[in-house]
Amino acid sequence: MSVRTGLVAATALAAAVAMAAPAAAAPAGAVRAGHSATQKAMDAAVKDGVPGVTARAKDAHGVWKATSGVGDLRTGKPRSAEDRYRVGSVTKTFVATVLLQLEAEGELSLDDTVEKWLPGVVRGNGHDGRNVTLRQLLNHTSGIFNVTQDKTFIERYFAKDGFFEHRYDTLTPEDLLAYAMKNEPDFDPGMSWHYSNTNYVLSAMVIKKVTGHWYGDEIRARIIEPFGLHATIVPRTDPRMPHPSSRAYGKLARETTGPTYDVTEWNPTLAYGSGNMISDSADLSRFYTALVRGRLLPQKQQNELTATVGTDDPKRRYGLGLTDVELSCGVHVWGHGGDAYGTHTIALTTADGRHSLAFNFNGDWSGDSNAVIEAEFCGE
């Protein structure tokens, strides 16, 4: 889960380099013994250079909320435990859940080809949607090139000059696919695993083709409203953040040194269904807890959701928009990580839904999120 696989991954950020901590740790409440290790790991992330961290955990003893560091480097305002933030690739779990619901309703099969629903869309340089299934999109075994690794896309939307010139651009999903299709596939469909944001651009397009509705409207009607996720939105083109929220900071470079930029505002069409949602820690915990407990899907689709394939990390397996992570203490947690400009998010829960954690860094170049996860689920 520490691999930054969302939008910011394209900048190929180097190993974290410590910088002056912007502020002393600022817990949102008293740290109970059961979460003291988590608070220390959050404080360490701030010392390592993350401007601020906000987190929420829930276990048999109740809800614990805490923060460390600041939400605004200019004013020194601390982060809030109620912060909303961009969740990046956590969006993928929502998209996968909608597709699984549509399969349960008989509207599609995950063994359908992409070509069936999006004829002629996946073509070029060896890509062929006739050989790729919807299931392979959802578990990243399609081999389709990752749009955020395209050189032109990186220069236009991740490098400093390109970002500040183009961050308010409105892109269509077809625009995103055009960047991906300029490149060759990573491998033949089903022959390996590679994380690709393009897979979920396509998945969101399939939702619209099947239902006639924008995928964000389907997420809202099927998940956000029924489960009372009041802080969760799927923005269309609005680059602003709702309140309460903190600023988001990035380096916009391949190095972790150099200036830090406020990258809070950008047009969410740059990510589309691969990572454009906004939420908070309480909503993310509520969503993943409900998901692993089978409250969103019938049993057949629940089994498909959690049928995993190997990844590039032996401790991490990938289902359908859902990651199974084995921690050092042997505990397995399910959820997803997500990155967007200036933010890094993790949302996880144990398989029984009894212990959940969701947290966010408002910087994308430093901090050990694995340490926070290990502290919460394996620490004393």
mmCIF file of N, CA and C in Angstrom, residues 179-258:
data_model
loop_
_atom_site.group_PDB
_atom_site.id
_atom_site.type_symbol
_atom_site.label_atom_id
_atom_site.label_comp_id
_atom_site.label_asym_id
_atom_site.label_seq_id
_atom_site.Cartn_x
_atom_site.Cartn_y
_atom_site.Cartn_z
ATOM 1 N N TYR A 179 -4.048 9.315 -24.868
ATOM 2 C CA TYR A 179 -2.679 9.268 -24.350
ATOM 3 C C TYR A 179 -2.226 7.822 -24.159
ATOM 4 N N ALA A 180 -3.098 6.999 -23.600
ATOM 5 C CA ALA A 180 -2.728 5.606 -23.331
ATOM 6 C C ALA A 180 -2.513 4.823 -24.618
ATOM 7 N N MET A 181 -3.385 5.032 -25.601
ATOM 8 C CA MET A 181 -3.327 4.228 -26.814
ATOM 9 C C MET A 181 -2.131 4.561 -27.701
ATOM 10 N N LYS A 182 -1.408 5.631 -27.398
ATOM 11 C CA LYS A 182 -0.186 5.951 -28.137
ATOM 12 C C LYS A 182 0.945 4.993 -27.786
ATOM 13 N N ASN A 183 0.765 4.238 -26.716
ATOM 14 C CA ASN A 183 1.798 3.349 -26.210
ATOM 15 C C ASN A 183 1.405 1.889 -26.401
ATOM 16 N N GLU A 184 2.386 1.001 -26.381
ATOM 17 C CA GLU A 184 2.106 -0.415 -26.490
ATOM 18 C C GLU A 184 1.592 -0.962 -25.162
ATOM 19 N N PRO A 185 0.809 -2.040 -25.185
ATOM 20 C CA PRO A 185 0.370 -2.672 -23.936
ATOM 21 C C PRO A 185 1.568 -3.155 -23.126
ATOM 22 N N ASP A 186 1.359 -3.295 -21.836
ATOM 23 C CA ASP A 186 2.424 -3.803 -20.973
ATOM 24 C C ASP A 186 2.621 -5.306 -21.144
ATOM 25 N N PHE A 187 1.539 -6.016 -21.485
ATOM 26 C CA PHE A 187 1.586 -7.459 -21.701
ATOM 27 C C PHE A 187 0.263 -7.884 -22.323
ATOM 28 N N ASP A 188 0.196 -9.129 -22.774
ATOM 29 C CA ASP A 188 -1.057 -9.643 -23.306
ATOM 30 C C ASP A 188 -2.079 -9.786 -22.184
ATOM 31 N N PRO A 189 -3.366 -9.562 -22.471
ATOM 32 C CA PRO A 189 -4.403 -9.634 -21.431
ATOM 33 C C PRO A 189 -4.352 -10.943 -20.642
ATOM 34 N N GLY A 190 -4.377 -10.806 -19.316
ATOM 35 C CA GLY A 190 -4.423 -11.957 -18.435
ATOM 36 C C GLY A 190 -3.089 -12.603 -18.145
ATOM 37 N N MET A 191 -2.001 -12.095 -18.717
ATOM 38 C CA MET A 191 -0.708 -12.754 -18.584
ATOM 39 C C MET A 191 0.145 -12.221 -17.433
ATOM 40 N N SER A 192 -0.252 -11.106 -16.818
ATOM 41 C CA SER A 192 0.531 -10.559 -15.717
ATOM 42 C C SER A 192 -0.343 -9.554 -14.971
ATOM 43 N N TRP A 193 0.285 -8.743 -14.128
ATOM 44 C CA TRP A 193 -0.426 -7.720 -13.368
ATOM 45 C C TRP A 193 0.356 -6.425 -13.443
ATOM 46 N N HIS A 194 -0.343 -5.349 -13.721
ATOM 47 C CA HIS A 194 0.281 -4.024 -13.680
ATOM 48 C C HIS A 194 -0.806 -2.986 -13.439
ATOM 49 N N TYR A 195 -0.576 -2.137 -12.462
ATOM 50 C CA TYR A 195 -1.553 -1.117 -12.090
ATOM 51 C C TYR A 195 -1.694 -0.104 -13.219
ATOM 52 N N SER A 196 -2.917 0.123 -13.657
ATOM 53 C CA SER A 196 -3.161 1.044 -14.762
ATOM 54 C C SER A 196 -4.414 1.862 -14.512
ATOM 55 N N ASN A 197 -4.250 3.161 -14.413
ATOM 56 C CA ASN A 197 -5.399 4.046 -14.243
ATOM 57 C C ASN A 197 -6.342 3.987 -15.438
ATOM 58 N N THR A 198 -5.804 3.644 -16.606
ATOM 59 C CA THR A 198 -6.632 3.539 -17.811
ATOM 60 C C THR A 198 -7.752 2.524 -17.620
ATOM 61 N N ASN A 199 -7.473 1.460 -16.871
ATOM 62 C CA ASN A 199 -8.487 0.433 -16.632
ATOM 63 C C ASN A 199 -9.759 1.019 -16.030
ATOM 64 N N TYR A 200 -9.602 1.996 -15.156
ATOM 65 C CA TYR A 200 -10.768 2.544 -14.470
ATOM 66 C C TYR A 200 -11.378 3.736 -15.192
ATOM 67 N N VAL A 201 -10.628 4.358 -16.082
ATOM 68 C CA VAL A 201 -11.258 5.291 -17.020
ATOM 69 C C VAL A 201 -12.251 4.505 -17.875
ATOM 70 N N LEU A 202 -11.804 3.356 -18.375
ATOM 71 C CA LEU A 202 -12.672 2.508 -19.184
ATOM 72 C C LEU A 202 -13.844 1.955 -18.381
ATOM 73 N N SER A 203 -13.595 1.550 -17.151
ATOM 74 C CA SER A 203 -14.671 1.001 -16.318
ATOM 75 C C SER A 203 -15.767 2.029 -16.093
ATOM 76 N N ALA A 204 -15.371 3.274 -15.857
ATOM 77 C CA ALA A 204 -16.361 4.334 -15.675
ATOM 78 C C ALA A 204 -17.144 4.578 -16.958
ATOM 79 N N MET A 205 -16.476 4.463 -18.093
ATOM 80 C CA MET A 205 -17.160 4.608 -19.374
ATOM 81 C C MET A 205 -18.172 3.490 -19.590
ATOM 82 N N VAL A 206 -17.830 2.281 -19.158
ATOM 83 C CA VAL A 206 -18.758 1.161 -19.295
ATOM 84 C C VAL A 206 -20.013 1.403 -18.456
ATOM 85 N N ILE A 207 -19.838 1.936 -17.248
ATOM 86 C CA ILE A 207 -20.999 2.238 -16.402
ATOM 87 C C ILE A 207 -21.959 3.164 -17.131
ATOM 88 N N LYS A 208 -21.421 4.186 -17.769
ATOM 89 C CA LYS A 208 -22.298 5.113 -18.494
ATOM 90 C C LYS A 208 -22.973 4.426 -19.670
ATOM 91 N N LYS A 209 -22.228 3.580 -20.372
ATOM 92 C CA LYS A 209 -22.799 2.909 -21.538
ATOM 93 C C LYS A 209 -23.931 1.968 -21.119
ATOM 94 N N VAL A 210 -23.763 1.278 -20.016
ATOM 95 C CA VAL A 210 -24.760 0.310 -19.564
ATOM 96 C C VAL A 210 -25.990 1.001 -18.979
ATOM 97 N N THR A 211 -25.777 2.037 -18.179
ATOM 98 C CA THR A 211 -26.881 2.656 -17.437
ATOM 99 C C THR A 211 -27.452 3.892 -18.118
ATOM 100 N N GLY A 212 -26.654 4.516 -18.984
ATOM 101 C CA GLY A 212 -27.065 5.787 -19.568
ATOM 102 C C GLY A 212 -26.769 6.974 -18.680
ATOM 103 N N HIS A 213 -26.133 6.718 -17.522
ATOM 104 C CA HIS A 213 -25.835 7.776 -16.561
ATOM 105 C C HIS A 213 -24.328 7.906 -16.333
ATOM 106 N N TRP A 214 -23.881 9.124 -16.080
ATOM 107 C CA TRP A 214 -22.495 9.362 -15.676
ATOM 108 C C TRP A 214 -22.185 8.504 -14.454
ATOM 109 N N TYR A 215 -20.987 7.932 -14.431
ATOM 110 C CA TYR A 215 -20.647 6.989 -13.355
ATOM 111 C C TYR A 215 -20.759 7.619 -11.973
ATOM 112 N N GLY A 216 -20.471 8.923 -11.868
ATOM 113 C CA GLY A 216 -20.575 9.593 -10.571
ATOM 114 C C GLY A 216 -22.005 9.630 -10.053
ATOM 115 N N ASP A 217 -22.964 9.763 -10.961
ATOM 116 C CA ASP A 217 -24.365 9.733 -10.549
ATOM 117 C C ASP A 217 -24.751 8.346 -10.046
ATOM 118 N N GLU A 218 -24.208 7.306 -10.670
ATOM 119 C CA GLU A 218 -24.490 5.945 -10.216
ATOM 120 C C GLU A 218 -23.862 5.688 -8.843
ATOM 121 N N ILE A 219 -22.650 6.168 -8.625
ATOM 122 C CA ILE A 219 -22.013 6.025 -7.309
ATOM 123 C C ILE A 219 -22.832 6.745 -6.249
ATOM 124 N N ARG A 220 -23.296 7.923 -6.566
ATOM 125 C CA ARG A 220 -24.084 8.683 -5.595
ATOM 126 C C ARG A 220 -25.390 7.964 -5.267
ATOM 127 N N ALA A 221 -26.100 7.486 -6.291
ATOM 128 C CA ALA A 221 -27.404 6.857 -6.071
ATOM 129 C C ALA A 221 -27.288 5.496 -5.400
ATOM 130 N N ARG A 222 -26.228 4.760 -5.701
ATOM 131 C CA ARG A 222 -26.107 3.382 -5.225
ATOM 132 C C ARG A 222 -25.332 3.251 -3.915
ATOM 133 N N ILE A 223 -24.424 4.191 -3.645
ATOM 134 C CA ILE A 223 -23.536 4.039 -2.493
ATOM 135 C C ILE A 223 -23.584 5.250 -1.571
ATOM 136 N N ILE A 224 -23.329 6.433 -2.099
ATOM 137 C CA ILE A 224 -23.193 7.617 -1.252
ATOM 138 C C ILE A 224 -24.473 7.916 -0.487
ATOM 139 N N GLU A 225 -25.596 7.993 -1.186
ATOM 140 C CA GLU A 225 -26.851 8.335 -0.511
ATOM 141 C C GLU A 225 -27.384 7.211 0.373
ATOM 142 N N PRO A 226 -27.433 5.952 -0.098
ATOM 143 C CA PRO A 226 -27.967 4.891 0.767
ATOM 144 C C PRO A 226 -27.173 4.674 2.054
ATOM 145 N N PHE A 227 -25.878 4.930 2.018
ATOM 146 C CA PHE A 227 -25.052 4.677 3.193
ATOM 147 C C PHE A 227 -24.693 5.953 3.960
ATOM 148 N N GLY A 228 -25.337 7.048 3.614
ATOM 149 C CA GLY A 228 -25.172 8.277 4.373
ATOM 150 C C GLY A 228 -23.758 8.817 4.382
ATOM 151 N N LEU A 229 -23.084 8.751 3.235
ATOM 152 C CA LEU A 229 -21.710 9.248 3.141
ATOM 153 C C LEU A 229 -21.753 10.750 2.817
ATOM 154 N N HIS A 230 -22.074 11.539 3.819
ATOM 155 C CA HIS A 230 -22.408 12.944 3.602
ATOM 156 C C HIS A 230 -21.219 13.810 3.193
ATOM 157 N N ALA A 231 -20.002 13.339 3.468
ATOM 158 C CA ALA A 231 -18.814 14.120 3.106
ATOM 159 C C ALA A 231 -18.225 13.688 1.769
ATOM 160 N N THR A 232 -18.859 12.727 1.108
ATOM 161 C CA THR A 232 -18.307 12.129 -0.101
ATOM 162 C C THR A 232 -18.983 12.685 -1.345
ATOM 163 N N ILE A 233 -18.175 13.096 -2.313
ATOM 164 C CA ILE A 233 -18.706 13.605 -3.568
ATOM 165 C C ILE A 233 -17.869 13.073 -4.737
ATOM 166 N N VAL A 234 -18.498 13.046 -5.898
ATOM 167 C CA VAL A 234 -17.792 12.758 -7.148
ATOM 168 C C VAL A 234 -17.870 14.036 -7.977
ATOM 169 N N PRO A 235 -16.849 14.875 -7.921
ATOM 170 C CA PRO A 235 -16.929 16.150 -8.631
ATOM 171 C C PRO A 235 -16.817 15.971 -10.136
ATOM 172 N N ARG A 236 -17.432 16.860 -10.862
ATOM 173 C CA ARG A 236 -17.340 16.814 -12.327
ATOM 174 C C ARG A 236 -16.142 17.642 -12.810
ATOM 175 N N THR A 237 -16.261 18.966 -12.774
ATOM 176 C CA THR A 237 -15.182 19.827 -13.274
ATOM 177 C C THR A 237 -14.730 20.865 -12.252
ATOM 178 N N ASP A 238 -15.424 20.990 -11.135
ATOM 179 C CA ASP A 238 -15.105 22.017 -10.140
ATOM 180 C C ASP A 238 -13.749 21.712 -9.501
ATOM 181 N N PRO A 239 -12.770 22.607 -9.613
ATOM 182 C CA PRO A 239 -11.435 22.350 -9.064
ATOM 183 C C PRO A 239 -11.309 22.626 -7.576
ATOM 184 N N ARG A 240 -12.334 23.212 -6.980
ATOM 185 C CA ARG A 240 -12.235 23.636 -5.583
ATOM 186 C C ARG A 240 -12.545 22.497 -4.627
ATOM 187 N N MET A 241 -12.084 22.681 -3.392
ATOM 188 C CA MET A 241 -12.359 21.716 -2.330
ATOM 189 C C MET A 241 -13.481 22.227 -1.437
ATOM 190 N N PRO A 242 -14.368 21.324 -0.988
ATOM 191 C CA PRO A 242 -15.398 21.737 -0.028
ATOM 192 C C PRO A 242 -14.792 21.937 1.355
ATOM 193 N N HIS A 243 -15.534 22.595 2.217
ATOM 194 C CA HIS A 243 -15.068 22.814 3.600
ATOM 195 C C HIS A 243 -15.735 21.793 4.527
ATOM 196 N N PRO A 244 -15.027 21.381 5.603
ATOM 197 C CA PRO A 244 -13.651 21.757 5.949
ATOM 198 C C PRO A 244 -12.647 20.948 5.150
ATOM 199 N N SER A 245 -11.526 21.560 4.851
ATOM 200 C CA SER A 245 -10.456 20.860 4.155
ATOM 201 C C SER A 245 -9.153 21.608 4.376
ATOM 202 N N SER A 246 -8.059 20.946 4.083
ATOM 203 C CA SER A 246 -6.739 21.542 4.186
ATOM 204 C C SER A 246 -6.179 21.787 2.796
ATOM 205 N N ARG A 247 -5.089 22.513 2.723
ATOM 206 C CA ARG A 247 -4.390 22.686 1.462
ATOM 207 C C ARG A 247 -3.610 21.420 1.149
ATOM 208 N N ALA A 248 -3.311 21.202 -0.120
ATOM 209 C CA ALA A 248 -2.546 20.037 -0.556
ATOM 210 C C ALA A 248 -1.259 20.528 -1.211
ATOM 211 N N TYR A 249 -0.141 19.828 -0.934
ATOM 212 C CA TYR A 249 1.167 20.313 -1.359
ATOM 213 C C TYR A 249 1.954 19.244 -2.115
ATOM 214 N N GLY A 250 2.670 19.683 -3.149
ATOM 215 C CA GLY A 250 3.483 18.771 -3.930
ATOM 216 C C GLY A 250 4.753 19.434 -4.410
ATOM 217 N N LYS A 251 5.671 18.618 -4.914
ATOM 218 C CA LYS A 251 6.943 19.118 -5.443
ATOM 219 C C LYS A 251 6.885 19.341 -6.951
ATOM 220 N N LEU A 252 5.985 18.645 -7.647
ATOM 221 C CA LEU A 252 5.860 18.756 -9.095
ATOM 222 C C LEU A 252 7.205 18.536 -9.779
ATOM 223 N N ALA A 253 7.926 17.548 -9.304
ATOM 224 C CA ALA A 253 9.248 17.239 -9.840
ATOM 225 C C ALA A 253 9.569 15.793 -9.538
ATOM 226 N N ARG A 254 10.627 15.283 -10.169
ATOM 227 C CA ARG A 254 11.051 13.917 -9.917
ATOM 228 C C ARG A 254 11.861 13.808 -8.634
ATOM 229 N N GLU A 255 12.299 14.932 -8.100
ATOM 230 C CA GLU A 255 13.075 14.942 -6.865
ATOM 231 C C GLU A 255 12.205 15.397 -5.710
ATOM 232 N N THR A 256 12.594 14.990 -4.509
ATOM 233 C CA THR A 256 11.831 15.387 -3.333
ATOM 234 C C THR A 256 12.384 16.656 -2.700
ATOM 235 N N THR A 257 13.457 17.183 -3.267
ATOM 236 C CA THR A 257 13.986 18.457 -2.802
ATOM 237 C C THR A 257 13.380 19.564 -3.655
ATOM 238 N N GLY A 258 13.743 20.785 -3.352
ATOM 239 C CA GLY A 258 13.237 21.891 -4.145
ATOM 240 C C GLY A 258 11.969 22.485 -3.567
#
